[in-house]
Short mmCIF file of C-alpha atoms in Angstrom, two decimals:
data_model
loop_
_atom_site.label_atom_id
_atom_site.label_comp_id
_atom_site.label_asym_id
_atom_site.label_seq_id
_atom_site.Cartn_x
_atom_site.Cartn_y
_atom_site.Cartn_z
CA MET A 1 110.32 86.39 153.31
CA ASN A 2 111.55 83.74 155.70
CA ILE A 3 111.96 79.98 155.67
CA ASP A 4 108.57 79.42 157.21
CA MET A 5 106.87 81.34 154.53
CA VAL A 6 108.70 79.32 151.83
CA THR A 7 107.55 76.12 153.59
CA SER A 8 103.97 77.50 153.63
CA TRP A 9 104.23 78.20 149.96
CA PHE A 10 105.35 74.56 149.30
CA ASP A 11 102.28 73.39 151.24
CA ILE A 12 100.05 75.69 149.08
CA CYS A 13 101.56 74.30 145.89
CA GLN A 14 101.24 70.65 147.01
CA TYR A 15 97.86 70.72 148.79
CA GLY A 16 96.00 73.50 147.09
CA HIS A 17 95.04 76.96 148.24
CA MET A 18 95.50 77.99 151.83
CA PRO A 19 94.56 81.51 152.89
CA LEU A 20 97.44 84.01 153.00
CA THR A 21 97.61 87.25 154.81
CA PRO A 22 98.15 90.51 152.92
CA ASP A 23 101.60 90.70 154.33
CA GLN A 24 102.37 87.16 153.02
CA TYR A 25 101.11 88.15 149.64
CA SER A 26 103.41 91.22 149.69
CA ALA A 27 106.50 89.21 150.80
CA PHE A 28 105.91 86.63 148.07
CA ALA A 29 105.49 89.36 145.43
CA GLU A 30 108.71 91.06 146.56
CA THR A 31 110.63 87.78 146.30
CA PHE A 32 109.26 86.98 142.89
CA LYS A 33 110.15 90.52 141.76
CA ALA A 34 113.67 89.94 142.85
CA LEU A 35 113.81 86.85 140.62
CA ALA A 36 111.95 88.31 137.70
CA ASP A 37 115.08 89.54 135.88
CA ALA A 38 116.87 86.87 133.87
CA GLY A 39 120.32 88.05 134.79
CA ARG A 40 119.38 88.15 138.46
CA LEU A 41 117.86 84.74 138.34
CA GLN A 42 121.02 83.40 136.71
CA LEU A 43 123.19 84.92 139.44
CA PHE A 44 120.80 83.55 142.15
CA ILE A 45 120.92 80.05 140.67
CA SER A 46 124.76 80.19 140.43
CA ILE A 47 124.94 81.11 144.15
CA VAL A 48 122.38 78.54 145.24
CA GLU A 49 124.18 75.71 143.36
CA ARG A 50 127.38 76.29 145.32
CA ALA A 51 127.90 74.46 148.59
CA ASP A 52 130.17 77.17 149.86
CA ALA A 53 130.44 80.96 149.41
CA VAL A 54 131.25 82.12 145.91
CA CYS A 55 133.48 85.03 145.21
CA VAL A 56 131.78 87.66 143.05
CA CYS A 57 134.69 87.32 140.64
CA ASP A 58 133.68 83.66 140.07
CA LEU A 59 130.05 84.34 139.19
CA PRO A 60 129.11 83.83 135.53
CA ASP A 61 128.95 86.58 133.00
CA VAL A 62 125.31 87.49 132.61
CA GLY A 63 125.90 89.99 129.86
CA VAL A 64 125.62 93.20 131.93
CA SER A 65 128.19 95.64 133.36
CA GLN A 66 129.77 95.22 136.78
CA PRO A 67 127.62 97.97 138.29
CA THR A 68 124.47 96.22 137.13
CA VAL A 69 125.77 92.90 138.50
CA SER A 70 126.21 94.74 141.89
CA HIS A 71 122.67 96.13 141.59
CA HIS A 72 121.30 92.68 140.95
CA LEU A 73 123.17 91.22 143.89
CA ARG A 74 121.86 94.03 146.13
CA LYS A 75 118.27 93.19 145.07
CA LEU A 76 118.88 89.50 145.95
CA ARG A 77 120.27 90.61 149.31
CA ASP A 78 117.33 92.93 149.94
CA ALA A 79 114.93 90.14 149.24
CA GLY A 80 116.71 87.93 151.80
CA LEU A 81 117.75 85.31 149.26
CA VAL A 82 121.47 85.76 149.53
CA THR A 83 123.94 87.33 152.05
CA CYS A 84 127.56 88.30 151.64
CA GLU A 85 130.76 89.04 153.39
CA ARG A 86 133.80 91.02 152.31
CA ARG A 87 137.03 89.05 152.34
CA GLY A 88 139.93 91.26 151.44
CA PRO A 89 139.25 93.00 148.16
CA TRP A 90 136.41 90.58 147.17
CA VAL A 91 132.90 90.00 148.26
CA HIS A 92 131.73 86.40 148.74
CA TYR A 93 128.01 85.40 148.42
CA TRP A 94 126.01 82.53 149.66
CA ALA A 95 122.29 81.62 149.83
CA THR A 96 120.30 82.13 152.96
CA ASP A 97 118.12 79.38 154.32
CA THR A 98 115.21 80.95 152.51
CA GLY A 99 117.24 81.23 149.31
CA ARG A 100 118.26 77.58 149.50
CA ALA A 101 114.60 76.47 150.05
CA LEU A 102 113.38 78.46 147.13
CA GLY A 103 116.36 77.40 145.01
CA ALA A 104 115.49 73.79 145.64
CA VAL A 105 112.27 74.42 143.80
CA LEU A 106 114.00 76.11 140.85
CA ILE A 107 116.92 73.75 140.26
#
């Protein structure tokens, strides 16, 4: 999903149904699947709320093990909602443009 698709989704919500292509339906479904887990959604919101990149060590405890946190972050990256960069021993995350646009609806 890209920023144009999120903008289209806002238009659909605001102005009523607009026809979507099968690919657009699939992209929306994949994005919503990525956010369907409570822990993953909490991580996503924590990242979107930050103006700058956030170190993985500063993300909130979502009640799961570190490997599960890594899995959740991978799902968010795969959905195109966040991206990351290794800085020394730590990985820093920030929201993509698409993630920020979708986050604006959620927070």
